[in-house]
PDB file of C-alpha atoms in Angstrom:
ATOM      1  CA  GLU A   1      73.260  84.148   3.403  1.00 78.00           C
ATOM      2  CA  PRO A   2      76.958  84.441   2.791  1.00 83.00           C
ATOM      3  CA  GLU A   3      79.296  82.293   5.093  1.00 91.00           C
ATOM      4  CA  VAL A   4      82.888  82.189   5.879  1.00 94.00           C
ATOM      5  CA  THR A   5      84.414  79.240   4.290  1.00 96.00           C
ATOM      6  CA  GLN A   6      87.671  77.341   5.233  1.00 97.00           C
ATOM      7  CA  THR A   7      89.625  74.576   3.492  1.00 96.00           C
ATOM      8  CA  PRO A   8      90.650  71.869   4.156  1.00 96.00           C
ATOM      9  CA  SER A   9      88.190  70.715   6.770  1.00 95.00           C
ATOM     10  CA  HIS A  10      90.731  68.273   8.024  1.00 97.00           C
ATOM     11  CA  GLN A  11      94.584  68.255   7.702  1.00 97.00           C
ATOM     12  CA  VAL A  12      96.842  65.714   8.971  1.00 97.00           C
ATOM     13  CA  THR A  13     100.546  66.399   9.013  1.00 97.00           C
ATOM     14  CA  GLN A  14     103.879  65.302  10.491  1.00 97.00           C
ATOM     15  CA  MET A  15     105.660  67.180  13.141  1.00 97.00           C
ATOM     16  CA  GLY A  16     107.952  69.703  11.625  1.00 97.00           C
ATOM     17  CA  GLN A  17     106.025  70.149   8.458  1.00 97.00           C
ATOM     18  CA  GLU A  18     104.538  73.514   7.284  1.00 97.00           C
ATOM     19  CA  VAL A  19     100.923  73.687   6.984  1.00 98.00           C
ATOM     20  CA  ILE A  20      98.762  76.379   5.341  1.00 97.00           C
ATOM     21  CA  LEU A  21      95.064  76.722   6.473  1.00 97.00           C
ATOM     22  CA  ARG A  22      92.797  78.694   4.118  1.00 97.00           C
ATOM     23  CA  CYS A  23      89.921  81.024   4.466  1.00 97.00           C
ATOM     24  CA  VAL A  24      87.495  82.907   2.461  1.00 96.00           C
ATOM     25  CA  PRO A  25      85.933  85.571   4.422  1.00 94.00           C
ATOM     26  CA  ILE A  26      82.403  87.020   3.694  1.00 91.00           C
ATOM     27  CA  SER A  27      83.108  89.363   0.614  1.00 86.00           C
ATOM     28  CA  ASN A  28      82.308  92.736   2.216  1.00 82.00           C
ATOM     29  CA  HIS A  29      84.231  92.104   5.432  1.00 88.00           C
ATOM     30  CA  LEU A  30      87.240  93.950   6.259  1.00 86.00           C
ATOM     31  CA  TYR A  31      88.494  92.571   9.643  1.00 91.00           C
ATOM     32  CA  PHE A  32      89.877  88.985   9.734  1.00 94.00           C
ATOM     33  CA  TYR A  33      90.701  86.705  12.707  1.00 96.00           C
ATOM     34  CA  TRP A  34      92.087  83.347  13.506  1.00 97.00           C
ATOM     35  CA  TYR A  35      91.166  81.465  16.524  1.00 97.00           C
ATOM     36  CA  ARG A  36      91.956  78.005  17.685  1.00 96.00           C
ATOM     37  CA  GLN A  37      90.100  75.530  19.970  1.00 93.00           C
ATOM     38  CA  ILE A  38      91.962  72.464  21.473  1.00 94.00           C
ATOM     39  CA  LEU A  39      89.674  69.573  21.821  1.00 89.00           C
ATOM     40  CA  GLY A  40      87.377  70.117  24.668  1.00 86.00           C
ATOM     41  CA  GLN A  41      88.693  73.588  25.520  1.00 89.00           C
ATOM     42  CA  LYS A  42      87.580  77.097  24.939  1.00 89.00           C
ATOM     43  CA  VAL A  43      88.085  79.178  21.791  1.00 92.00           C
ATOM     44  CA  GLU A  44      91.476  81.129  21.834  1.00 95.00           C
ATOM     45  CA  PHE A  45      92.392  84.307  19.866  1.00 95.00           C
ATOM     46  CA  LEU A  46      95.513  84.048  17.627  1.00 97.00           C
ATOM     47  CA  VAL A  47      95.509  87.098  15.506  1.00 96.00           C
ATOM     48  CA  SER A  48      93.541  89.757  14.005  1.00 94.00           C
ATOM     49  CA  PHE A  49      94.180  91.508  10.640  1.00 93.00           C
ATOM     50  CA  TYR A  50      92.959  94.878   9.087  1.00 89.00           C
ATOM     51  CA  ASN A  51      94.126  96.960   6.121  1.00 86.00           C
ATOM     52  CA  ASN A  52      96.542  94.439   5.293  1.00 88.00           C
ATOM     53  CA  GLU A  53      98.399  94.206   8.520  1.00 91.00           C
ATOM     54  CA  ILE A  54      98.251  92.307  11.809  1.00 93.00           C
ATOM     55  CA  SER A  55      96.283  94.480  14.267  1.00 91.00           C
ATOM     56  CA  GLU A  56      96.744  92.249  17.216  1.00 92.00           C
ATOM     57  CA  LYS A  57      98.323  88.888  18.140  1.00 93.00           C
ATOM     58  CA  SER A  58      98.428  86.572  21.060  1.00 93.00           C
ATOM     59  CA  GLU A  59     101.145  85.079  23.079  1.00 92.00           C
ATOM     60  CA  ILE A  60     100.359  81.747  21.086  1.00 93.00           C
ATOM     61  CA  PHE A  61     101.062  83.578  17.854  1.00 95.00           C
ATOM     62  CA  ASP A  62     104.737  83.147  17.774  1.00 92.00           C
ATOM     63  CA  ASP A  63     107.396  83.330  14.914  1.00 93.00           C
ATOM     64  CA  GLN A  64     106.067  80.014  13.836  1.00 95.00           C
ATOM     65  CA  PHE A  65     102.691  81.414  12.644  1.00 97.00           C
ATOM     66  CA  SER A  66     102.140  83.919   9.924  1.00 97.00           C
ATOM     67  CA  VAL A  67      99.120  85.327   8.137  1.00 96.00           C
ATOM     68  CA  GLU A  68      98.584  86.602   4.756  1.00 93.00           C
ATOM     69  CA  ARG A  69      95.789  87.948   2.524  1.00 90.00           C
ATOM     70  CA  PRO A  70      97.345  86.928  -0.934  1.00 83.00           C
ATOM     71  CA  ASP A  71      94.512  88.367  -3.016  1.00 85.00           C
ATOM     72  CA  GLY A  72      91.072  90.026  -2.513  1.00 76.00           C
ATOM     73  CA  SER A  73      89.365  86.935  -1.131  1.00 85.00           C
ATOM     74  CA  ASN A  74      91.654  84.490   0.673  1.00 92.00           C
ATOM     75  CA  PHE A  75      93.103  84.740   4.062  1.00 95.00           C
ATOM     76  CA  THR A  76      95.666  82.083   5.125  1.00 96.00           C
ATOM     77  CA  LEU A  77      97.396  81.054   8.233  1.00 97.00           C
ATOM     78  CA  LYS A  78     100.733  79.483   7.972  1.00 97.00           C
ATOM     79  CA  ILE A  79     102.428  77.301  10.551  1.00 97.00           C
ATOM     80  CA  ARG A  80     106.164  76.779   9.460  1.00 96.00           C
ATOM     81  CA  SER A  81     107.076  74.005  11.668  1.00 95.00           C
ATOM     82  CA  THR A  82     104.188  72.252  13.238  1.00 97.00           C
ATOM     83  CA  LYS A  83     104.395  70.801  16.870  1.00 96.00           C
ATOM     84  CA  LEU A  84     102.210  68.220  18.476  1.00 96.00           C
ATOM     85  CA  GLU A  85     100.561  70.810  20.605  1.00 95.00           C
ATOM     86  CA  ASP A  86      99.421  72.704  17.515  1.00 97.00           C
ATOM     87  CA  SER A  87      96.720  70.018  17.003  1.00 97.00           C
ATOM     88  CA  ALA A  88      93.513  71.723  17.248  1.00 97.00           C
ATOM     89  CA  MET A  89      90.412  73.138  15.422  1.00 95.00           C
ATOM     90  CA  TYR A  90      91.339  76.468  13.648  1.00 97.00           C
ATOM     91  CA  PHE A  91      88.562  78.907  13.048  1.00 96.00           C
ATOM     92  CA  CYS A  92      88.645  81.866  10.770  1.00 97.00           C
ATOM     93  CA  ALA A  93      86.343  84.772  11.391  1.00 95.00           C
ATOM     94  CA  SER A  94      85.559  87.965   9.674  1.00 92.00           C
ATOM     95  CA  LYS A  95      83.659  91.104  10.557  1.00 89.00           C
ATOM     96  CA  PRO A  96      82.174  93.929   8.444  1.00 84.00           C
ATOM     97  CA  LYS A  97      82.856  97.503   8.606  1.00 75.00           C
ATOM     98  CA  TYR A  98      80.005  99.750   7.402  1.00 68.00           C
ATOM     99  CA  PRO A  99      80.379 103.422   6.758  1.00 59.00           C
ATOM    100  CA  GLY A 100      79.042 105.536   9.815  1.00 56.00           C
ATOM    101  CA  ARG A 101      78.001 102.476  11.653  1.00 57.00           C
ATOM    102  CA  SER A 102      79.999 100.271  13.878  1.00 58.00           C
ATOM    103  CA  THR A 103      79.278  96.518  14.174  1.00 69.00           C
ATOM    104  CA  ASP A 104      81.145  93.969  16.275  1.00 76.00           C
ATOM    105  CA  THR A 105      79.633  90.709  15.251  1.00 85.00           C
ATOM    106  CA  GLN A 106      82.239  88.274  14.197  1.00 90.00           C
ATOM    107  CA  TYR A 107      81.356  85.262  11.823  1.00 92.00           C
ATOM    108  CA  PHE A 108      82.920  82.081  12.115  1.00 94.00           C
ATOM    109  CA  GLY A 109      84.001  79.557   9.278  1.00 95.00           C
ATOM    110  CA  PRO A 110      83.338  75.903   9.896  1.00 94.00           C
ATOM    111  CA  GLY A 111      86.993  75.281  10.969  1.00 95.00           C
ATOM    112  CA  THR A 112      90.013  73.204   9.808  1.00 97.00           C
ATOM    113  CA  ARG A 113      90.811  70.324  12.161  1.00 96.00           C
ATOM    114  CA  LEU A 114      94.756  70.063  12.278  1.00 98.00           C
ATOM    115  CA  THR A 115      96.122  66.842  13.536  1.00 97.00           C
ATOM    116  CA  VAL A 116      99.951  66.831  14.013  1.00 97.00           C
ATOM    117  CA  LEU A 117     101.512  63.442  14.347  1.00 96.00           C
TER     118      LEU A 117
ATOM    119  CA  GLY N   1      95.107  90.084  32.089  1.00 66.00           C
ATOM    120  CA  GLU N   2      91.941  89.824  30.209  1.00 81.00           C
ATOM    121  CA  ASN N   3      89.857  86.913  31.268  1.00 91.00           C
ATOM    122  CA  VAL N   4      86.328  85.668  31.068  1.00 96.00           C
ATOM    123  CA  GLU N   5      84.998  83.075  33.730  1.00 96.00           C
ATOM    124  CA  GLN N   6      81.935  80.982  32.854  1.00 97.00           C
ATOM    125  CA  HIS N   7      79.747  78.808  35.112  1.00 97.00           C
ATOM    126  CA  PRO N   8      78.525  76.145  35.225  1.00 97.00           C
ATOM    127  CA  SER N   9      80.716  73.949  33.029  1.00 96.00           C
ATOM    128  CA  THR N  10      77.675  71.483  32.595  1.00 97.00           C
ATOM    129  CA  LEU N  11      74.087  72.023  33.035  1.00 98.00           C
ATOM    130  CA  SER N  12      71.290  69.526  32.748  1.00 97.00           C
ATOM    131  CA  VAL N  13      67.794  70.563  32.579  1.00 97.00           C
ATOM    132  CA  GLN N  14      64.416  69.023  31.840  1.00 97.00           C
ATOM    133  CA  GLU N  15      62.685  70.185  28.613  1.00 97.00           C
ATOM    134  CA  GLY N  16      60.637  73.098  29.218  1.00 97.00           C
ATOM    135  CA  ASP N  17      62.700  74.277  32.214  1.00 97.00           C
ATOM    136  CA  SER N  18      64.911  77.443  32.165  1.00 97.00           C
ATOM    137  CA  ALA N  19      68.661  77.373  31.985  1.00 98.00           C
ATOM    138  CA  VAL N  20      71.045  80.307  33.071  1.00 98.00           C
ATOM    139  CA  ILE N  21      74.438  80.594  32.226  1.00 98.00           C
ATOM    140  CA  LYS N  22      76.829  83.102  33.981  1.00 98.00           C
ATOM    141  CA  CYS N  23      79.954  84.982  32.979  1.00 98.00           C
ATOM    142  CA  THR N  24      82.315  87.468  34.655  1.00 97.00           C
ATOM    143  CA  TYR N  25      84.789  89.449  32.769  1.00 96.00           C
ATOM    144  CA  SER N  26      88.003  91.288  34.005  1.00 95.00           C
ATOM    145  CA  ASP N  27      88.641  94.007  31.322  1.00 92.00           C
ATOM    146  CA  SER N  28      86.637  97.106  32.375  1.00 92.00           C
ATOM    147  CA  ALA N  29      87.120  98.467  28.849  1.00 91.00           C
ATOM    148  CA  SER N  30      85.082  95.574  27.503  1.00 93.00           C
ATOM    149  CA  ASN N  31      81.852  96.919  25.775  1.00 91.00           C
ATOM    150  CA  TYR N  32      80.564  93.980  23.713  1.00 92.00           C
ATOM    151  CA  PHE N  33      79.291  90.619  24.901  1.00 95.00           C
ATOM    152  CA  PRO N  34      78.357  87.999  22.567  1.00 95.00           C
ATOM    153  CA  TRP N  35      76.932  84.516  23.186  1.00 97.00           C
ATOM    154  CA  TYR N  36      77.856  81.475  20.759  1.00 96.00           C
ATOM    155  CA  LYS N  37      76.273  78.198  20.511  1.00 96.00           C
ATOM    156  CA  GLN N  38      78.507  75.428  19.238  1.00 93.00           C
ATOM    157  CA  GLU N  39      77.065  72.014  18.200  1.00 92.00           C
ATOM    158  CA  LEU N  40      79.503  69.136  18.063  1.00 88.00           C
ATOM    159  CA  GLY N  41      81.887  69.388  15.356  1.00 85.00           C
ATOM    160  CA  LYS N  42      80.316  72.800  14.224  1.00 88.00           C
ATOM    161  CA  ARG N  43      81.328  76.332  14.094  1.00 90.00           C
ATOM    162  CA  PRO N  44      80.437  78.725  16.736  1.00 91.00           C
ATOM    163  CA  GLN N  45      77.112  80.531  15.797  1.00 93.00           C
ATOM    164  CA  LEU N  46      76.082  83.955  17.427  1.00 93.00           C
ATOM    165  CA  ILE N  47      72.922  83.379  19.104  1.00 95.00           C
ATOM    166  CA  ILE N  48      72.550  86.825  20.854  1.00 95.00           C
ATOM    167  CA  ASP N  49      74.749  89.914  21.831  1.00 93.00           C
ATOM    168  CA  ILE N  50      74.571  93.007  24.052  1.00 92.00           C
ATOM    169  CA  ARG N  51      76.597  96.172  24.298  1.00 89.00           C
ATOM    170  CA  SER N  52      77.441  97.973  27.242  1.00 87.00           C
ATOM    171  CA  ASN N  53      74.926 100.803  26.901  1.00 85.00           C
ATOM    172  CA  VAL N  54      72.177  98.302  27.179  1.00 83.00           C
ATOM    173  CA  GLY N  55      71.190  96.210  30.387  1.00 90.00           C
ATOM    174  CA  GLU N  56      69.135  93.628  28.907  1.00 94.00           C
ATOM    175  CA  LYS N  57      68.197  92.270  25.535  1.00 93.00           C
ATOM    176  CA  LYS N  58      65.809  89.503  24.543  1.00 95.00           C
ATOM    177  CA  ASP N  59      65.119  87.594  21.571  1.00 93.00           C
ATOM    178  CA  GLN N  60      62.154  85.053  21.706  1.00 95.00           C
ATOM    179  CA  ARG N  61      63.279  82.347  24.346  1.00 96.00           C
ATOM    180  CA  ILE N  62      66.732  83.731  24.820  1.00 97.00           C
ATOM    181  CA  ALA N  63      67.687  86.734  26.801  1.00 97.00           C
ATOM    182  CA  VAL N  64      71.050  88.309  28.074  1.00 97.00           C
ATOM    183  CA  THR N  65      71.578  90.531  30.937  1.00 96.00           C
ATOM    184  CA  LEU N  66      74.374  92.805  31.834  1.00 96.00           C
ATOM    185  CA  ASN N  67      75.731  94.218  34.912  1.00 95.00           C
ATOM    186  CA  LYS N  68      78.604  96.587  34.141  1.00 93.00           C
ATOM    187  CA  THR N  69      79.412  97.565  37.849  1.00 93.00           C
ATOM    188  CA  ALA N  70      79.686  93.933  38.787  1.00 94.00           C
ATOM    189  CA  LYS N  71      81.200  92.926  35.356  1.00 95.00           C
ATOM    190  CA  HIS N  72      78.640  90.193  34.858  1.00 96.00           C
ATOM    191  CA  PHE N  73      76.559  89.049  32.175  1.00 97.00           C
ATOM    192  CA  SER N  74      74.194  86.273  31.986  1.00 98.00           C
ATOM    193  CA  LEU N  75      72.378  84.077  29.347  1.00 98.00           C
ATOM    194  CA  HIS N  76      68.835  82.933  30.039  1.00 98.00           C
ATOM    195  CA  ILE N  77      66.954  80.364  28.072  1.00 98.00           C
ATOM    196  CA  THR N  78      63.313  79.821  28.739  1.00 97.00           C
ATOM    197  CA  GLU N  79      61.111  76.837  27.813  1.00 97.00           C
ATOM    198  CA  THR N  80      64.281  74.793  26.705  1.00 97.00           C
ATOM    199  CA  GLN N  81      63.904  72.310  24.047  1.00 97.00           C
ATOM    200  CA  PRO N  82      66.182  69.130  23.120  1.00 95.00           C
ATOM    201  CA  GLU N  83      67.595  71.134  20.062  1.00 96.00           C
ATOM    202  CA  ASP N  84      69.067  73.581  22.711  1.00 97.00           C
ATOM    203  CA  SER N  85      71.543  70.978  23.730  1.00 97.00           C
ATOM    204  CA  ALA N  86      75.053  72.277  22.685  1.00 97.00           C
ATOM    205  CA  VAL N  87      77.984  73.975  24.184  1.00 95.00           C
ATOM    206  CA  TYR N  88      77.499  77.756  24.809  1.00 97.00           C
ATOM    207  CA  PHE N  89      80.305  80.288  25.073  1.00 96.00           C
ATOM    208  CA  CYS N  90      80.197  83.652  26.304  1.00 97.00           C
ATOM    209  CA  ALA N  91      82.694  86.210  25.072  1.00 96.00           C
ATOM    210  CA  ALA N  92      83.825  89.813  25.831  1.00 95.00           C
ATOM    211  CA  SER N  93      85.430  92.308  23.569  1.00 92.00           C
ATOM    212  CA  ARG N  94      86.333  95.972  23.579  1.00 88.00           C
ATOM    213  CA  GLY N  95      84.575  96.255  20.247  1.00 70.00           C
ATOM    214  CA  SER N  96      85.770  97.657  16.955  1.00 67.00           C
ATOM    215  CA  SER N  97      88.520  95.446  15.651  1.00 68.00           C
ATOM    216  CA  TYR N  98      89.256  93.963  18.926  1.00 82.00           C
ATOM    217  CA  LYS N  99      89.444  90.096  19.589  1.00 91.00           C
ATOM    218  CA  LEU N 100      86.958  87.998  21.356  1.00 94.00           C
ATOM    219  CA  ILE N 101      87.889  86.616  24.835  1.00 95.00           C
ATOM    220  CA  PHE N 102      85.966  83.504  25.222  1.00 95.00           C
ATOM    221  CA  GLY N 103      84.668  81.894  28.357  1.00 96.00           C
ATOM    222  CA  SER N 104      85.418  78.088  28.987  1.00 94.00           C
ATOM    223  CA  GLY N 105      82.104  77.031  27.787  1.00 95.00           C
ATOM    224  CA  THR N 106      78.957  75.473  29.226  1.00 97.00           C
ATOM    225  CA  ARG N 107      77.743  72.076  28.010  1.00 96.00           C
ATOM    226  CA  LEU N 108      73.971  72.268  28.216  1.00 98.00           C
ATOM    227  CA  LEU N 109      71.814  68.853  27.976  1.00 97.00           C
ATOM    228  CA  VAL N 110      68.123  69.223  27.561  1.00 97.00           C
ATOM    229  CA  ARG N 111      66.552  65.976  28.781  1.00 96.00           C
ATOM    230  CA  PRO N 112      63.292  65.088  26.737  1.00 92.00           C
TER     231      PRO N 112
END
């Protein structure tokens, strides 16, 4: 069964550095999402992406964040200047779109644990 | 604003007993309600979902009920097993391309 994949599994960076988190959604999916989960807390929405543009973003997703789909398979989240409070698990998710049939199920990747020192 | 409240935060049951987790949502436009199971250090895995045109859905030992009037939905696990031990998250969405709003999670422990 196809799965969403993410790399790296763990990223350690210094405060102020840029990081890029990478995701490969399931191949026939058209909706893409980033969520984050601070240790011990709930999963929080960051951004959704469809048709090569952001469709919705949360208050967390400020100017330090950006997303990109550089080719037909990858979906990336960039944090330009990391802060200590950006330390979290970042999950990518994707959702299919079938002609004439709606589906709402989002499939999550394994996550990237970002540690900002 | 959009919010999902989830109770209890922790739940400990004896193997074979039932477990019930409850969620309340605030956005009346929500029409899709999934439940995810997350084991330690792993991705959230969808275990069951329900849409607003259905009041109840069952899949083997797992069932979900929805009360749209009260904006409540619940997860019921019967005949619990130790492997059911995990954190369970409810979520709500307006469907289509919309985001998932997650509850705060319930840590379920099934004692052998």
